[in-house]
């Protein structure tokens, strides 16, 4: 045994004691820890087989989690600053953040970063979206947004976030107005426009400038915040709405917001597919995709 001063055994010594040696010699046990390997191997193989059978890429889930986290963090910070700096800060900050995050994650996960977009692609049968893949995408997106919202709730000063908790409040759903019908219509139209643009520039192979798709999507998001930000908070993203509502424990108007966001996304995707058709790229004759913005 390797010992320290005073005769104590060195806990970091790689020298095997008789007890460790006997444990490692037992069949079906790890040589270092001596733990049974059969159960661990079966569990690992089962998880791996599930991901493979359902065509779910763990790297894509990581990309969606990180991308949604950064989008919520950057966009939420811009929204909080807009209390003093004006609406342009929120609109331009969110639009830039979304464009950059799509550029960063599109090659790995398709750059959805939005449960409404993932749901719309599932329902129209595009983007190679399956039910298990859709469920895992939504888990990653909601988790990333919630973590970012929690960080912002702790970091931002109360003077900023009390008057504008990211994207969950506007004058149509506060205690003065409570015009939930107007809230829903705004979110429906803006999300419809966002998903319509996504289908046109990122999903459809006929798009004339697909390499600039993230910029077009970011500008659309910024235009939506310019249009509806003061009235609804300018969400167009269920993950951001739910995350902000949870960390502030304020669920006013959330159900109508979520309902019309999802409806707007689905109608936008169905409208584009029905009116213009979606032509997918055939990667079989290409060495690599011609655009990083292709939804996968």
mmCIF file of C-alpha atoms in Angstrom:
data_model
loop_
_atom_site.group_PDB
_atom_site.id
_atom_site.type_symbol
_atom_site.label_atom_id
_atom_site.label_comp_id
_atom_site.label_asym_id
_atom_site.label_seq_id
_atom_site.Cartn_x
_atom_site.Cartn_y
_atom_site.Cartn_z
ATOM 1 C CA UNK A 1 0.000 0.000 0.000
ATOM 2 C CA UNK A 2 1.062 3.584 -0.646
ATOM 3 C CA UNK A 3 1.055 5.457 2.634
ATOM 4 C CA UNK A 4 1.411 9.085 3.690
ATOM 5 C CA UNK A 5 3.207 10.431 6.731
ATOM 6 C CA UNK A 6 1.928 8.988 9.943
ATOM 7 C CA UNK A 7 1.118 5.652 8.325
ATOM 8 C CA UNK A 8 -2.126 6.837 6.714
ATOM 9 C CA UNK A 9 -3.137 5.192 3.444
ATOM 10 C CA UNK A 10 -3.022 7.455 0.393
ATOM 11 C CA UNK A 11 -6.648 7.675 -0.878
ATOM 12 C CA UNK A 12 -5.444 8.606 -4.392
ATOM 13 C CA UNK A 13 -3.005 5.754 -4.706
ATOM 14 C CA UNK A 14 -3.497 3.504 -7.735
ATOM 15 C CA UNK A 15 -2.058 0.545 -5.838
ATOM 16 C CA UNK A 16 -4.716 -2.124 -5.529
ATOM 17 C CA UNK A 17 -5.413 -3.512 -2.094
ATOM 18 C CA UNK A 18 -6.189 -7.223 -1.673
ATOM 19 C CA UNK A 19 -9.834 -6.286 -1.159
ATOM 20 C CA UNK A 20 -9.981 -4.274 -4.415
ATOM 21 C CA UNK A 21 -8.142 -6.992 -6.308
ATOM 22 C CA UNK A 22 -10.543 -9.670 -5.121
ATOM 23 C CA UNK A 23 -13.537 -7.486 -5.969
ATOM 24 C CA UNK A 24 -12.215 -6.743 -9.474
ATOM 25 C CA UNK A 25 -11.633 -10.445 -10.127
ATOM 26 C CA UNK A 26 -15.277 -11.248 -9.647
ATOM 27 C CA UNK A 27 -16.987 -11.893 -12.984
ATOM 28 C CA UNK A 28 -19.106 -9.094 -14.428
ATOM 29 C CA UNK A 29 -17.560 -6.306 -12.387
ATOM 30 C CA UNK A 30 -15.626 -3.193 -13.307
ATOM 31 C CA UNK A 31 -11.882 -3.528 -12.726
ATOM 32 C CA UNK A 32 -11.655 -0.176 -10.948
ATOM 33 C CA UNK A 33 -14.875 0.195 -8.989
ATOM 34 C CA UNK A 34 -15.825 -3.447 -8.725
ATOM 35 C CA UNK A 35 -19.456 -2.566 -9.524
ATOM 36 C CA UNK A 36 -21.645 -4.919 -11.570
ATOM 37 C CA UNK A 37 -21.462 -4.140 -15.280
ATOM 38 C CA UNK A 38 -24.420 -6.096 -16.617
ATOM 39 C CA UNK A 39 -27.153 -3.745 -15.407
ATOM 40 C CA UNK A 40 -25.192 -0.654 -16.411
ATOM 41 C CA UNK A 41 -24.493 -2.118 -19.851
ATOM 42 C CA UNK A 42 -28.146 -3.041 -20.411
ATOM 43 C CA UNK A 43 -29.334 0.413 -19.356
ATOM 44 C CA UNK A 44 -26.823 2.140 -21.617
ATOM 45 C CA UNK A 45 -27.663 -0.087 -24.581
ATOM 46 C CA UNK A 46 -31.392 0.440 -24.007
ATOM 47 C CA UNK A 47 -31.054 4.233 -24.032
ATOM 48 C CA UNK A 48 -28.796 4.142 -27.077
ATOM 49 C CA UNK A 49 -31.196 1.861 -28.968
ATOM 50 C CA UNK A 50 -34.150 4.119 -28.129
ATOM 51 C CA UNK A 51 -32.388 7.208 -29.482
ATOM 52 C CA UNK A 52 -31.324 5.306 -32.605
ATOM 53 C CA UNK A 53 -34.741 3.761 -33.290
ATOM 54 C CA UNK A 54 -36.530 7.084 -32.896
ATOM 55 C CA UNK A 55 -33.886 9.004 -34.871
ATOM 56 C CA UNK A 56 -33.193 11.352 -31.963
ATOM 57 C CA UNK A 57 -29.697 12.845 -31.923
ATOM 58 C CA UNK A 58 -28.462 13.744 -28.410
ATOM 59 C CA UNK A 59 -26.275 16.443 -29.971
ATOM 60 C CA UNK A 60 -29.390 18.014 -31.474
ATOM 61 C CA UNK A 61 -31.065 18.065 -28.057
ATOM 62 C CA UNK A 62 -28.000 19.736 -26.574
ATOM 63 C CA UNK A 63 -28.043 22.308 -29.368
ATOM 64 C CA UNK A 64 -31.721 23.083 -28.750
ATOM 65 C CA UNK A 65 -31.138 23.401 -25.009
ATOM 66 C CA UNK A 66 -28.111 25.679 -25.337
ATOM 67 C CA UNK A 67 -29.604 27.705 -28.187
ATOM 68 C CA UNK A 68 -32.899 28.314 -26.371
ATOM 69 C CA UNK A 69 -31.050 29.152 -23.162
ATOM 70 C CA UNK A 70 -28.917 31.779 -24.887
ATOM 71 C CA UNK A 71 -31.857 33.148 -26.863
ATOM 72 C CA UNK A 72 -33.912 33.565 -23.708
ATOM 73 C CA UNK A 73 -30.984 35.042 -21.797
ATOM 74 C CA UNK A 74 -29.949 37.528 -24.491
ATOM 75 C CA UNK A 75 -33.483 38.382 -25.576
ATOM 76 C CA UNK A 76 -34.765 38.640 -22.013
ATOM 77 C CA UNK A 77 -31.912 40.960 -21.066
ATOM 78 C CA UNK A 78 -32.709 43.177 -24.045
ATOM 79 C CA UNK A 79 -36.391 43.210 -23.081
ATOM 80 C CA UNK A 80 -35.531 44.225 -19.525
ATOM 81 C CA UNK A 81 -33.264 47.016 -20.765
ATOM 82 C CA UNK A 82 -36.037 48.312 -23.004
ATOM 83 C CA UNK A 83 -37.807 49.664 -19.916
ATOM 84 C CA UNK A 84 -35.307 52.526 -19.917
ATOM 85 C CA UNK A 85 -33.819 52.320 -23.440
ATOM 86 C CA UNK A 86 -37.014 51.965 -25.486
ATOM 87 C CA UNK A 87 -38.740 49.353 -27.600
ATOM 88 C CA UNK A 88 -35.955 49.270 -30.208
ATOM 89 C CA UNK A 89 -33.657 47.650 -27.657
ATOM 90 C CA UNK A 90 -36.079 44.769 -27.133
ATOM 91 C CA UNK A 91 -36.946 44.299 -30.806
ATOM 92 C CA UNK A 92 -33.448 44.584 -32.243
ATOM 93 C CA UNK A 93 -31.860 42.653 -29.366
ATOM 94 C CA UNK A 94 -34.271 39.734 -29.680
ATOM 95 C CA UNK A 95 -34.062 39.659 -33.466
ATOM 96 C CA UNK A 96 -30.249 39.612 -33.442
ATOM 97 C CA UNK A 97 -30.132 37.002 -30.694
ATOM 98 C CA UNK A 98 -32.496 34.700 -32.589
ATOM 99 C CA UNK A 99 -30.601 35.058 -35.885
ATOM 100 C CA UNK A 100 -27.243 34.319 -34.255
ATOM 101 C CA UNK A 101 -28.562 31.315 -32.351
ATOM 102 C CA UNK A 102 -30.147 29.837 -35.504
ATOM 103 C CA UNK A 103 -26.874 30.248 -37.364
ATOM 104 C CA UNK A 104 -25.112 28.500 -34.468
ATOM 105 C CA UNK A 105 -27.462 25.526 -34.073
ATOM 106 C CA UNK A 106 -29.068 24.930 -37.483
ATOM 107 C CA UNK A 107 -26.395 22.497 -38.676
ATOM 108 C CA UNK A 108 -26.887 20.295 -35.621
ATOM 109 C CA UNK A 109 -30.577 20.493 -34.731
ATOM 110 C CA UNK A 110 -32.221 22.604 -37.412
ATOM 111 C CA UNK A 111 -32.266 25.665 -35.170
ATOM 112 C CA UNK A 112 -35.890 25.442 -34.049
ATOM 113 C CA UNK A 113 -35.453 27.050 -30.601
ATOM 114 C CA UNK A 114 -39.234 27.343 -30.433
ATOM 115 C CA UNK A 115 -41.806 24.683 -29.439
ATOM 116 C CA UNK A 116 -44.353 26.235 -31.807
ATOM 117 C CA UNK A 117 -42.047 25.710 -34.800
ATOM 118 C CA UNK A 118 -41.279 22.114 -33.802
ATOM 119 C CA UNK A 119 -45.003 21.418 -33.369
ATOM 120 C CA UNK A 120 -45.879 22.967 -36.732
ATOM 121 C CA UNK A 121 -43.220 20.890 -38.517
ATOM 122 C CA UNK A 122 -44.533 17.738 -36.849
ATOM 123 C CA UNK A 123 -48.112 18.380 -37.929
ATOM 124 C CA UNK A 124 -47.274 19.213 -41.554
ATOM 125 C CA UNK A 125 -44.932 16.223 -41.801
ATOM 126 C CA UNK A 126 -41.773 18.189 -42.578
ATOM 127 C CA UNK A 127 -38.358 18.533 -41.014
ATOM 128 C CA UNK A 128 -38.120 14.761 -40.413
ATOM 129 C CA UNK A 129 -39.965 15.402 -37.153
ATOM 130 C CA UNK A 130 -41.329 12.360 -35.319
ATOM 131 C CA UNK A 131 -43.365 12.302 -32.117
ATOM 132 C CA UNK A 132 -40.447 11.114 -29.898
ATOM 133 C CA UNK A 133 -38.119 13.647 -31.508
ATOM 134 C CA UNK A 134 -40.719 16.385 -31.076
ATOM 135 C CA UNK A 135 -41.200 15.522 -27.406
ATOM 136 C CA UNK A 136 -37.457 15.570 -26.705
ATOM 137 C CA UNK A 137 -37.062 18.854 -28.598
ATOM 138 C CA UNK A 138 -39.782 20.463 -26.499
ATOM 139 C CA UNK A 139 -38.201 19.214 -23.279
ATOM 140 C CA UNK A 140 -34.853 20.715 -24.297
ATOM 141 C CA UNK A 141 -36.416 24.020 -25.358
ATOM 142 C CA UNK A 142 -38.534 24.497 -22.249
ATOM 143 C CA UNK A 143 -35.634 23.470 -19.977
ATOM 144 C CA UNK A 144 -33.218 25.893 -21.621
ATOM 145 C CA UNK A 145 -35.684 28.785 -21.481
ATOM 146 C CA UNK A 146 -36.556 28.084 -17.839
ATOM 147 C CA UNK A 147 -32.909 27.996 -16.769
ATOM 148 C CA UNK A 148 -32.212 31.281 -18.561
ATOM 149 C CA UNK A 149 -35.284 32.946 -17.077
ATOM 150 C CA UNK A 150 -34.226 31.831 -13.608
ATOM 151 C CA UNK A 151 -30.779 33.333 -14.135
ATOM 152 C CA UNK A 152 -32.275 36.616 -15.362
ATOM 153 C CA UNK A 153 -34.714 36.774 -12.453
ATOM 154 C CA UNK A 154 -31.747 36.618 -10.117
ATOM 155 C CA UNK A 155 -29.388 38.875 -12.083
ATOM 156 C CA UNK A 156 -31.585 41.712 -13.349
ATOM 157 C CA UNK A 157 -32.450 44.604 -11.007
ATOM 158 C CA UNK A 158 -36.011 44.780 -9.763
ATOM 159 C CA UNK A 159 -36.536 48.193 -11.354
ATOM 160 C CA UNK A 160 -36.186 46.590 -14.789
ATOM 161 C CA UNK A 161 -37.922 43.256 -14.470
ATOM 162 C CA UNK A 162 -40.913 44.291 -12.360
ATOM 163 C CA UNK A 163 -42.235 46.487 -15.170
ATOM 164 C CA UNK A 164 -41.270 44.110 -17.983
ATOM 165 C CA UNK A 165 -40.774 40.454 -16.983
ATOM 166 C CA UNK A 166 -39.239 39.419 -20.307
ATOM 167 C CA UNK A 167 -42.114 38.420 -22.583
ATOM 168 C CA UNK A 168 -44.976 37.493 -20.318
ATOM 169 C CA UNK A 169 -46.792 40.823 -19.883
ATOM 170 C CA UNK A 170 -48.279 43.666 -21.910
ATOM 171 C CA UNK A 171 -51.069 46.158 -21.483
ATOM 172 C CA UNK A 172 -53.629 43.771 -23.005
ATOM 173 C CA UNK A 173 -53.221 41.229 -20.211
ATOM 174 C CA UNK A 174 -52.580 43.466 -17.228
ATOM 175 C CA UNK A 175 -55.065 44.441 -14.561
ATOM 176 C CA UNK A 176 -56.188 47.561 -16.430
ATOM 177 C CA UNK A 177 -57.169 46.129 -19.814
ATOM 178 C CA UNK A 178 -57.456 42.324 -19.707
ATOM 179 C CA UNK A 179 -58.332 42.287 -23.410
ATOM 180 C CA UNK A 180 -57.576 38.593 -23.866
ATOM 181 C CA UNK A 181 -59.146 38.467 -27.311
ATOM 182 C CA UNK A 182 -56.768 41.158 -28.556
ATOM 183 C CA UNK A 183 -53.883 39.359 -26.857
ATOM 184 C CA UNK A 184 -54.684 36.140 -28.668
ATOM 185 C CA UNK A 185 -55.157 37.766 -32.082
ATOM 186 C CA UNK A 186 -51.838 39.603 -31.852
ATOM 187 C CA UNK A 187 -49.966 36.444 -30.938
ATOM 188 C CA UNK A 188 -51.756 34.436 -33.635
ATOM 189 C CA UNK A 189 -50.910 36.873 -36.434
ATOM 190 C CA UNK A 190 -47.294 37.422 -35.407
ATOM 191 C CA UNK A 191 -46.579 33.714 -34.931
ATOM 192 C CA UNK A 192 -48.328 32.973 -38.228
ATOM 193 C CA UNK A 193 -45.974 35.429 -39.944
ATOM 194 C CA UNK A 194 -42.920 33.991 -38.186
ATOM 195 C CA UNK A 195 -43.594 30.366 -39.143
ATOM 196 C CA UNK A 196 -44.649 31.354 -42.667
ATOM 197 C CA UNK A 197 -41.245 33.012 -43.122
ATOM 198 C CA UNK A 198 -39.483 30.004 -41.593
ATOM 199 C CA UNK A 199 -41.125 27.702 -44.148
ATOM 200 C CA UNK A 200 -40.321 30.075 -46.996
ATOM 201 C CA UNK A 201 -36.657 30.787 -46.297
ATOM 202 C CA UNK A 202 -35.386 27.849 -44.227
ATOM 203 C CA UNK A 203 -37.503 24.823 -45.062
ATOM 204 C CA UNK A 204 -38.318 25.228 -48.745
ATOM 205 C CA UNK A 205 -35.487 24.359 -51.133
ATOM 206 C CA UNK A 206 -36.886 26.840 -53.650
ATOM 207 C CA UNK A 207 -35.978 29.756 -51.382
ATOM 208 C CA UNK A 208 -33.741 32.203 -53.307
ATOM 209 C CA UNK A 209 -31.527 33.174 -50.367
ATOM 210 C CA UNK A 210 -31.547 30.267 -47.962
ATOM 211 C CA UNK A 211 -28.079 31.059 -46.626
ATOM 212 C CA UNK A 212 -29.581 34.261 -45.190
ATOM 213 C CA UNK A 213 -32.580 32.506 -43.658
ATOM 214 C CA UNK A 214 -31.609 33.189 -40.022
ATOM 215 C CA UNK A 215 -31.429 36.910 -40.771
ATOM 216 C CA UNK A 216 -34.902 36.864 -42.342
ATOM 217 C CA UNK A 217 -36.284 34.961 -39.343
ATOM 218 C CA UNK A 218 -34.577 37.338 -36.915
ATOM 219 C CA UNK A 219 -35.939 40.398 -38.712
ATOM 220 C CA UNK A 220 -39.439 38.888 -38.677
ATOM 221 C CA UNK A 221 -39.161 38.307 -34.948
ATOM 222 C CA UNK A 222 -37.972 41.885 -34.434
ATOM 223 C CA UNK A 223 -40.869 43.205 -36.525
ATOM 224 C CA UNK A 224 -43.274 41.181 -34.401
ATOM 225 C CA UNK A 225 -41.938 42.740 -31.207
ATOM 226 C CA UNK A 226 -42.162 46.217 -32.731
ATOM 227 C CA UNK A 227 -45.786 45.468 -33.613
ATOM 228 C CA UNK A 228 -47.114 43.699 -30.516
ATOM 229 C CA UNK A 229 -44.453 44.170 -27.834
ATOM 230 C CA UNK A 230 -46.158 46.934 -25.844
ATOM 231 C CA UNK A 231 -49.508 45.129 -26.008
ATOM 232 C CA UNK A 232 -48.677 41.463 -25.382
ATOM 233 C CA UNK A 233 -44.995 41.340 -24.442
ATOM 234 C CA UNK A 234 -44.118 40.013 -27.901
ATOM 235 C CA UNK A 235 -43.615 36.318 -27.242
ATOM 236 C CA UNK A 236 -44.215 34.187 -30.389
ATOM 237 C CA UNK A 237 -42.434 31.442 -28.441
ATOM 238 C CA UNK A 238 -44.210 29.235 -25.843
ATOM 239 C CA UNK A 239 -40.957 28.342 -24.075
ATOM 240 C CA UNK A 240 -40.185 31.971 -23.342
ATOM 241 C CA UNK A 241 -43.713 32.705 -22.143
ATOM 242 C CA UNK A 242 -43.893 29.685 -19.836
ATOM 243 C CA UNK A 243 -40.401 30.247 -18.431
ATOM 244 C CA UNK A 244 -41.068 33.899 -17.574
ATOM 245 C CA UNK A 245 -44.466 33.052 -16.094
ATOM 246 C CA UNK A 246 -42.973 30.361 -13.846
ATOM 247 C CA UNK A 247 -40.097 32.413 -12.442
ATOM 248 C CA UNK A 248 -42.461 35.331 -11.713
ATOM 249 C CA UNK A 249 -45.380 33.117 -10.642
ATOM 250 C CA UNK A 250 -47.604 35.239 -12.877
ATOM 251 C CA UNK A 251 -49.791 33.217 -15.234
ATOM 252 C CA UNK A 252 -52.164 35.999 -16.270
ATOM 253 C CA UNK A 253 -53.364 35.387 -19.805
ATOM 254 C CA UNK A 254 -50.846 32.591 -20.330
ATOM 255 C CA UNK A 255 -53.368 30.015 -21.544
ATOM 256 C CA UNK A 256 -54.700 32.288 -24.277
ATOM 257 C CA UNK A 257 -51.155 33.236 -25.278
ATOM 258 C CA UNK A 258 -50.039 29.621 -25.626
ATOM 259 C CA UNK A 259 -53.188 28.548 -27.450
ATOM 260 C CA UNK A 260 -52.962 31.232 -30.110
ATOM 261 C CA UNK A 261 -49.176 30.921 -30.504
ATOM 262 C CA UNK A 262 -49.523 27.232 -31.350
ATOM 263 C CA UNK A 263 -52.539 27.902 -33.582
ATOM 264 C CA UNK A 264 -50.696 30.655 -35.422
ATOM 265 C CA UNK A 265 -47.664 28.433 -35.972
ATOM 266 C CA UNK A 266 -49.727 25.519 -37.286
ATOM 267 C CA UNK A 267 -51.845 27.714 -39.568
ATOM 268 C CA UNK A 268 -48.743 29.460 -40.885
ATOM 269 C CA UNK A 269 -47.049 26.180 -41.755
ATOM 270 C CA UNK A 270 -50.167 24.642 -43.310
ATOM 271 C CA UNK A 271 -50.848 27.788 -45.320
ATOM 272 C CA UNK A 272 -47.397 27.859 -46.865
ATOM 273 C CA UNK A 273 -47.407 24.149 -47.631
ATOM 274 C CA UNK A 274 -50.885 24.252 -49.159
ATOM 275 C CA UNK A 275 -50.353 27.437 -51.165
ATOM 276 C CA UNK A 276 -46.786 27.041 -52.389
ATOM 277 C CA UNK A 277 -45.793 23.440 -51.603
ATOM 278 C CA UNK A 278 -42.525 22.639 -49.850
ATOM 279 C CA UNK A 279 -39.714 21.313 -51.989
ATOM 280 C CA UNK A 280 -37.156 19.437 -49.931
ATOM 281 C CA UNK A 281 -33.476 19.197 -50.748
ATOM 282 C CA UNK A 282 -32.281 15.786 -51.900
ATOM 283 C CA UNK A 283 -29.059 15.137 -50.043
ATOM 284 C CA UNK A 284 -28.563 11.805 -51.762
ATOM 285 C CA UNK A 285 -26.731 13.400 -54.688
ATOM 286 C CA UNK A 286 -24.881 15.965 -52.602
ATOM 287 C CA UNK A 287 -21.843 15.528 -50.423
ATOM 288 C CA UNK A 288 -23.185 17.972 -47.885
ATOM 289 C CA UNK A 289 -26.197 20.260 -47.449
ATOM 290 C CA UNK A 290 -25.968 23.454 -49.468
ATOM 291 C CA UNK A 291 -27.266 25.533 -46.581
ATOM 292 C CA UNK A 292 -26.730 25.320 -42.867
ATOM 293 C CA UNK A 293 -30.253 26.568 -42.308
ATOM 294 C CA UNK A 294 -31.920 23.360 -43.502
ATOM 295 C CA UNK A 295 -34.259 22.023 -40.829
ATOM 296 C CA UNK A 296 -33.347 18.455 -39.972
#
